[in-house]
Tab-separated table of C-alpha atoms and ligand atoms in Angstrom:
chain	number	residue	atom	x	y	z
V	118	MET	CA	0.052	-0.009	0.186
V	119	GLU	CA	2.405	2.329	1.236
V	120	ARG	CA	4.753	1.640	-1.745
V	121	GLY	CA	2.048	2.376	-4.267
V	122	VAL	CA	1.128	5.454	-2.552
V	123	SER	CA	5.131	6.792	-2.571
V	124	SER	CA	4.932	5.407	-6.112
V	125	MET	CA	2.116	7.661	-7.800
V	126	PRO	CA	4.128	10.893	-8.013
V	127	GLY	CA	7.043	9.059	-9.952
V	128	LYS	CA	4.499	7.428	-12.185
V	129	GLN	CA	2.721	10.709	-12.673
V	130	ARG	CA	6.022	12.059	-13.701
V	131	ARG	CA	6.746	9.777	-15.824
V	132	ARG	CA	3.672	10.117	-17.497
V	133	ARG	CA	3.875	13.429	-17.901
V	134	CYS	CA	7.220	13.499	-19.597
V	135	VAL	CA	5.961	11.164	-22.228
V	136	VAL	CA	2.815	13.386	-22.544
V	137	LEU	CA	5.435	16.326	-23.237
V	138	VAL	CA	7.871	14.053	-25.394
V	139	VAL	CA	4.643	13.493	-27.633
V	140	VAL	CA	3.722	16.849	-27.832
V	141	ALA	CA	7.346	18.339	-28.860
V	142	VAL	CA	7.499	15.162	-31.393
V	143	LEU	CA	3.966	16.597	-32.775
V	144	LEU	CA	5.073	19.965	-33.068
V	145	LEU	CA	8.125	19.094	-34.768
V	146	ILE	CA	6.069	17.157	-37.296
V	147	VAL	CA	3.400	20.219	-37.432
V	148	ILE	CA	6.610	22.701	-38.214
V	149	ILE	CA	8.717	20.431	-40.313
V	150	ALA	CA	5.176	19.902	-42.305
V	151	VAL	CA	4.636	23.763	-42.701
V	152	ALA	CA	8.271	24.300	-43.952
V	153	ILE	CA	7.993	21.921	-46.465
V	154	GLY	CA	4.333	22.884	-47.356
V	155	VAL	CA	6.150	26.348	-47.966
V	156	SER	CA	9.062	25.406	-49.748
V	157	LEU	CA	7.130	23.091	-52.135
V	158	GLN	CA	4.219	26.302	-52.509
V	159	GLN	CA	6.643	28.306	-55.141
V	160	THR	CA	7.055	25.268	-57.423
V	161	PRO	CA	3.514	24.555	-58.451
V	162	GLU	CA	3.092	28.552	-58.979
V	163	GLN	CA	6.053	28.286	-61.271
V	164	GLU	CA	5.125	24.917	-62.534
V	165	GLN	CA	1.353	26.585	-63.542
V	166	PHE	CA	3.161	29.353	-65.248
V	167	LYS	CA	4.959	27.421	-67.409
V	168	ASP	CA	2.295	25.064	-68.010
V	169	THR	CA	0.349	27.965	-68.970
V	170	PHE	CA	2.930	29.096	-71.304
V	171	ILE	CA	3.582	25.813	-72.873
V	172	THR	CA	-0.006	24.971	-73.255
V	173	ARG	CA	-1.093	28.298	-75.180
V	174	CYS	CA	2.429	28.178	-77.075
V	175	GLU	CA	1.360	24.983	-78.492
V	176	ARG	CA	-1.801	26.400	-80.028
V	177	PHE	CA	0.593	27.594	-82.921
V	178	LYS	CA	1.503	24.398	-84.717
V	179	GLU	CA	4.945	24.891	-86.031
V	180	ALA	CA	6.113	26.589	-83.133
V	181	ASN	CA	9.150	25.118	-80.997
V	182	CYS	CA	8.142	25.789	-77.589
V	183	PRO	CA	10.509	24.459	-75.362
V	184	GLU	CA	13.000	26.488	-77.033
V	185	ILE	CA	10.825	29.814	-77.024
V	186	TRP	CA	10.080	29.245	-73.261
V	187	LYS	CA	14.097	28.826	-72.975
V	188	VAL	CA	15.109	32.109	-74.837
V	189	PHE	CA	12.395	33.859	-72.985
V	190	GLN	CA	13.635	32.883	-69.407
V	191	GLN	CA	16.906	34.234	-70.584
V	192	ALA	CA	15.285	37.794	-70.736
V	193	TYR	CA	14.618	38.285	-66.807
V	194	VAL	CA	15.812	35.002	-64.978
V	195	ASN	CA	18.463	35.920	-62.079
V	196	GLN	CA	18.055	39.738	-62.847
V	197	ASP	CA	16.807	42.581	-60.570
V	198	HIS	CA	13.580	42.890	-61.353
V	199	CYS	CA	13.717	46.470	-62.205
V	200	LYS	CA	16.550	46.157	-64.638
V	201	VAL	CA	15.378	44.056	-67.409
V	202	PRO	CA	15.391	46.847	-70.742
V	203	ALA	CA	12.759	45.784	-73.316
V	204	GLU	CA	16.096	45.047	-75.320
V	205	ALA	CA	16.220	41.968	-72.893
V	206	TYR	CA	13.257	40.344	-75.148
V	207	ASP	CA	15.203	40.881	-78.697
V	208	ALA	CA	16.277	37.423	-78.821
V	209	LEU	CA	12.441	36.233	-78.144
V	210	VAL	CA	11.301	38.317	-80.808
V	211	ALA	CA	13.961	36.685	-83.026
V	212	ALA	CA	13.061	33.172	-82.053
V	213	ALA	CA	9.106	33.947	-82.660
V	214	PRO	CA	9.046	36.671	-85.521
V	215	PHE	CA	5.946	38.113	-86.607
V	216	THR	CA	4.410	37.375	-89.705
V	217	PRO	CA	2.556	40.514	-90.890
V	218	PRO	CA	-1.336	40.121	-92.158
V	219	CYS	CA	-1.215	43.335	-94.016
V	220	ASN	CA	-4.044	45.222	-94.053
V	221	ARG	CA	-5.639	43.505	-91.158
V	222	MET	CA	-3.553	44.624	-88.152
V	223	MET	CA	-5.452	45.891	-85.533
V	224	PHE	CA	-3.916	48.200	-82.705
V	225	TRP	CA	-5.658	49.638	-79.850
V	226	SER	CA	-5.351	52.011	-76.415
V	227	LYS	CA	-7.895	51.863	-73.875
V	228	THR	CA	-10.162	49.396	-75.306
V	229	LYS	CA	-8.738	45.961	-74.444
V	230	ASP	CA	-12.195	44.361	-73.958
V	231	VAL	CA	-13.967	45.979	-76.919
V	232	VAL	CA	-11.479	45.292	-79.371
V	233	HIS	CA	-11.113	41.468	-78.027
V	234	ASP	CA	-14.532	40.777	-78.159
V	235	PHE	CA	-14.852	42.136	-81.829
V	236	THR	CA	-11.752	40.002	-83.005
V	237	GLU	CA	-12.951	36.767	-81.192
V	238	LYS	CA	-16.262	36.873	-82.819
V	239	LYS	CA	-15.177	38.027	-86.420
V	240	ASP	CA	-12.252	36.848	-88.091
V	241	CYS	CA	-11.579	39.941	-89.944
V	242	PHE	CA	-8.698	41.477	-88.050
V	243	VAL	CA	-5.538	40.589	-85.660
V	244	THR	CA	-4.461	42.031	-82.764
V	245	LEU	CA	-0.741	41.394	-81.103
V	246	GLU	CA	-2.681	39.301	-78.618
V	247	ASP	CA	-3.498	36.785	-81.669
V	248	THR	CA	0.237	36.433	-82.513
V	249	LEU	CA	2.329	33.631	-80.278
V	250	LEU	CA	3.722	36.437	-78.508
V	251	GLY	CA	1.002	38.250	-77.627
V	252	GLU	CA	-1.446	35.154	-76.741
V	253	VAL	CA	1.007	33.389	-74.704
V	254	LEU	CA	1.955	36.116	-72.352
V	255	ASP	CA	-1.827	38.084	-72.004
V	256	GLY	CA	-2.873	38.804	-68.751
V	257	LEU	CA	0.216	36.992	-66.917
V	258	THR	CA	2.747	38.587	-64.607
V	259	TRP	CA	6.231	37.250	-64.147
V	260	CYS	CA	9.824	38.477	-62.842
V	261	GLY	CA	13.019	36.725	-61.820
V	262	LYS	CA	15.184	37.450	-58.766
V	263	GLU	CA	19.160	38.025	-58.463
V	264	GLY	CA	20.920	34.589	-57.437
V	265	SER	CA	18.047	32.691	-58.339
V	266	ASP	CA	17.110	30.348	-61.756
V	267	GLU	CA	13.201	30.969	-60.917
V	268	THR	CA	10.503	32.189	-62.650
V	269	PHE	CA	8.064	34.413	-59.979
V	270	THR	CA	4.380	35.011	-60.349
V	271	SER	CA	3.914	37.445	-57.022
V	272	GLY	CA	6.046	39.717	-55.659
V	273	CYS	CA	6.791	41.173	-58.958
V	274	PRO	CA	6.973	44.746	-59.589
V	275	GLY	CA	3.579	46.833	-60.725
V	276	TRP	CA	3.063	48.431	-64.108
V	277	SER	CA	4.534	51.976	-62.573
V	278	GLU	CA	6.695	50.946	-59.906
V	279	CYS	CA	9.844	50.817	-62.013
V	280	VAL	CA	10.154	51.559	-65.741
V	281	ASP	CA	12.623	48.700	-66.863
V	282	ASN	CA	10.175	45.953	-65.255
V	283	PRO	CA	10.071	42.529	-66.919
V	284	VAL	CA	6.447	42.606	-68.059
V	285	ARG	CA	6.256	46.570	-69.170
V	286	SER	CA	9.320	46.038	-70.952
V	287	PHE	CA	7.742	42.823	-72.584
V	288	TRP	CA	4.963	44.836	-74.160
V	289	ASN	CA	6.987	47.684	-74.985
V	290	ARG	CA	9.493	45.445	-76.982
V	291	ILE	CA	7.110	42.983	-78.828
V	292	SER	CA	4.982	46.097	-79.692
V	293	ALA	CA	7.311	47.792	-81.117
V	294	ALA	CA	8.092	44.528	-83.013
V	295	TYR	CA	4.437	44.272	-84.605
V	296	ALA	CA	4.239	47.792	-85.513
V	297	ASP	CA	7.687	47.686	-87.407
V	298	VAL	CA	6.107	45.081	-89.720
V	299	ALA	CA	2.501	46.821	-89.936
V	300	CYS	CA	1.887	46.990	-93.740
V	301	GLY	CA	-1.128	48.416	-95.797
V	302	GLU	CA	-3.869	49.677	-94.263
V	303	VAL	CA	-3.975	49.755	-90.306
V	304	THR	CA	-6.444	49.789	-87.750
V	305	ALA	CA	-6.514	51.303	-84.573
V	306	MET	CA	-9.396	51.164	-82.129
V	307	LEU	CA	-9.249	54.080	-79.684
V	308	ASN	CA	-11.975	54.916	-76.640
V	309	GLY	CA	-14.196	57.985	-77.214
V	310	SER	CA	-15.667	57.431	-73.541
V	311	ILE	CA	-12.454	59.450	-71.999
V	312	PRO	CA	-11.373	62.961	-72.619
V	313	THR	CA	-8.247	62.249	-74.444
V	314	PRO	CA	-8.510	59.173	-76.401
V	315	PHE	CA	-5.167	59.288	-77.797
V	316	HIS	CA	-2.557	59.500	-74.965
V	317	PRO	CA	1.312	60.215	-75.946
V	318	ASP	CA	2.448	57.932	-72.775
V	319	SER	CA	0.646	54.713	-73.634
V	320	ILE	CA	2.315	51.680	-75.727
V	321	PHE	CA	0.172	52.529	-78.794
V	322	GLY	CA	1.014	56.306	-78.396
V	323	SER	CA	4.672	56.088	-77.276
V	324	VAL	CA	5.932	52.902	-79.124
V	325	GLU	CA	3.514	51.732	-82.166
V	326	LEU	CA	2.452	55.049	-83.815
V	327	LYS	CA	5.991	56.260	-83.928
V	328	ARG	CA	7.638	53.142	-85.880
V	329	PHE	CA	4.856	53.287	-88.312
V	330	ASN	CA	6.621	53.514	-91.755
V	331	ALA	CA	5.521	54.963	-94.492
V	332	THR	CA	6.925	52.649	-97.059
V	333	ARG	CA	5.062	49.877	-95.607
V	334	VAL	CA	1.974	51.760	-94.206
V	335	LYS	CA	-0.514	53.150	-96.495
V	336	THR	CA	-3.406	54.393	-94.267
V	337	LEU	CA	-4.069	54.571	-90.502
V	338	ASN	CA	-8.266	54.341	-89.670
V	339	VAL	CA	-8.819	55.283	-86.412
V	340	VAL	CA	-12.259	53.964	-85.141
V	341	LEU	CA	-13.351	55.829	-82.303
V	342	VAL	CA	-15.407	53.779	-80.035
V	343	THR	CA	-18.221	55.634	-78.355
V	344	GLN	CA	-20.896	55.067	-75.850
V	345	ASP	CA	-24.429	56.665	-75.337
V	346	ASN	CA	-22.764	59.721	-73.367
V	347	LYS	CA	-20.334	61.045	-76.036
V	348	VAL	CA	-17.252	62.241	-74.552
V	349	THR	CA	-14.940	62.770	-77.521
V	350	ASN	CA	-15.645	62.683	-81.421
V	351	CYS	CA	-12.880	62.598	-84.465
V	352	THR	CA	-12.406	66.213	-83.836
V	353	ASN	CA	-10.734	65.825	-80.299
V	354	ALA	CA	-7.537	67.887	-79.827
V	355	SER	CA	-5.420	64.632	-78.728
V	356	LEU	CA	-6.217	62.999	-82.456
V	357	LYS	CA	-4.546	66.238	-83.771
V	358	ASP	CA	-1.671	65.180	-81.902
V	359	LEU	CA	-1.534	61.693	-83.295
V	360	GLN	CA	-1.639	63.289	-87.028
V	361	MET	CA	1.466	65.625	-85.838
V	362	GLU	CA	3.263	62.220	-84.653
V	363	LEU	CA	2.334	60.190	-87.671
V	364	ASP	CA	4.697	59.539	-90.254
V	365	LYS	CA	4.358	61.931	-93.490
V	366	GLY	CA	3.115	59.663	-96.368
V	367	ILE	CA	0.768	57.714	-94.081
V	368	LYS	CA	-3.228	58.690	-94.653
V	369	TYR	CA	-5.238	59.236	-91.800
V	370	ASN	CA	-9.331	58.514	-91.772
V	371	CYS	CA	-11.242	58.719	-88.337
V	372	LYS	CA	-14.542	57.027	-87.606
V	373	GLU	CA	-16.895	57.340	-84.650
V	374	ALA	CA	-18.411	54.311	-84.066
V	375	PRO	CA	-21.151	53.164	-81.079
V	376	GLN	CA	-19.745	50.446	-78.908
V	377	SER	CA	-23.723	48.790	-79.416
V	378	GLN	CA	-22.963	48.853	-83.472
V	379	ILE	CA	-19.720	47.472	-83.313
V	380	ASN	CA	-21.570	44.656	-81.013
V	381	ALA	CA	-24.319	43.669	-83.103
V	382	CYS	CA	-22.265	43.917	-86.087
V	383	SER	CA	-19.877	41.071	-84.411
V	384	SER	CA	-22.677	39.049	-83.570
V	385	ASP	CA	-24.354	39.275	-86.958
V	386	PRO	CA	-22.653	36.597	-88.942
V	387	ALA	CA	-23.807	38.155	-92.377
V	388	ALA	CA	-22.324	41.222	-91.912
V	389	PRO	CA	-19.065	41.569	-93.770
V	390	CYS	CA	-15.577	42.767	-92.495
V	391	GLY	CA	-15.347	46.408	-92.275
V	392	SER	CA	-18.817	46.885	-92.386
V	393	CYS	CA	-18.884	47.435	-88.718
V	394	TRP	CA	-18.035	51.360	-88.524
M	685	N1C	O1	-0.810	51.365	-73.728
M	685	N1C	P1	-1.661	50.785	-74.745
M	685	N1C	O2	-3.001	50.566	-74.049
M	685	N1C	O3	-1.795	52.080	-75.589
M	685	N1C	O4	-0.896	49.726	-75.354
M	685	N1C	C1	-1.933	49.046	-76.429
M	685	N1C	C2	-0.837	48.739	-77.711
M	685	N1C	C3	-1.979	47.686	-78.665
M	685	N1C	O5	-2.128	48.390	-79.659
M	685	N1C	C4	-1.045	46.668	-78.637
M	685	N1C	O6	-0.646	46.446	-79.496
M	685	N1C	O7	-0.156	48.346	-77.316
M	685	N1C	C5	0.023	46.603	-77.539
M	685	N1C	N1	-0.140	45.956	-76.264
M	685	N1C	C6	-0.803	44.753	-75.996
M	685	N1C	O8	-0.923	43.925	-77.136
M	685	N1C	C7	-1.551	44.271	-74.804
M	685	N1C	N2	-1.872	43.427	-74.384
M	685	N1C	C8	-1.987	43.247	-72.995
M	685	N1C	C9	0.323	46.777	-74.968
M	685	N1C	N3	-0.176	46.465	-73.812
M	685	N1C	C10	-0.926	44.920	-73.673
M	685	N1C	N4	-1.467	44.254	-72.604
M	685	N1C	C11	-1.539	45.118	-70.859
M	685	N1C	O9	-2.738	46.096	-71.425
M	685	N1C	C12	-0.243	45.445	-70.803
M	685	N1C	O10	-0.135	45.021	-69.466
M	685	N1C	C13	-0.690	46.650	-70.588
M	685	N1C	O11	-0.715	46.898	-69.173
M	685	N1C	C14	-2.040	47.360	-70.731
M	685	N1C	C15	-2.027	48.411	-71.580
M	685	N1C	O12	-3.079	48.892	-72.563
M	685	N1C	P2	-3.620	50.340	-72.660
M	685	N1C	O13	-2.799	51.175	-71.762
M	685	N1C	O14	-5.096	50.527	-72.596
């Protein structure tokens, strides 16, 4: 009896010890699992980016997608994400050059949704996003980090955070390349619902328009997309600035087109190309 009573605290201590050890082991397991989870988390994110790139690229039958992915990465991987100039993508443009669809090339500024809704429904015009490089990277964000071979999709600098960021430089570079090959009649959809439909700082104003060459481009047709509460028309002062920037020798036209008319026309299979404005 006495021995039993006196041995109880010893047993309790041992039991407490066992419980403590079990708790410590469980804690350790949880910490290790969280650490593994965190370290693995980046991989699916990067894998997903590469998968999207390759899947979209493979829609272009003749493309060597693994090679294009390799050349693309070389532009920004292992670089400070604020020090990627547009020229970093020169090799990428060379690896996936543009074949110009003369008379069908469509440029735009501040009208992304209406343009793509139109080009998706009617096979009349070709935007940069219908080309391999434009389609593969449309809507994506990416950057690298000094000392790392990885592609990151979060923690990348915003559009205005630094000028030489990988996404901004990419659009500047490939927009320049697309405008360089522009030929024949070129169309640009601008936004008539804002006070200045032509902005010199936009990619269209600062890159594309400046590269249209009169030896290749015959006419620039501006389509000013308006809403019911029409804010601007073709006499808008910013459109005078646009004409001043245009290479002499390129003819200029401007037409106002209500968005409802463009939508109705694109949904009408009988409507021919060019009849929507
Ligand atoms: O600055 P923007 O328009 O004038 O650029 C549009 C102009 C188009 O003609 C395209 O050829 O430049 C080209 N372009 C794209 O194709 C493109 N796809 C997606 C430019 N930017 C593009 N993006 C994204 O839209 C890009 O990340 C940037 O943030 C916007 C620019 O749109 P904007 O200001 O309406």
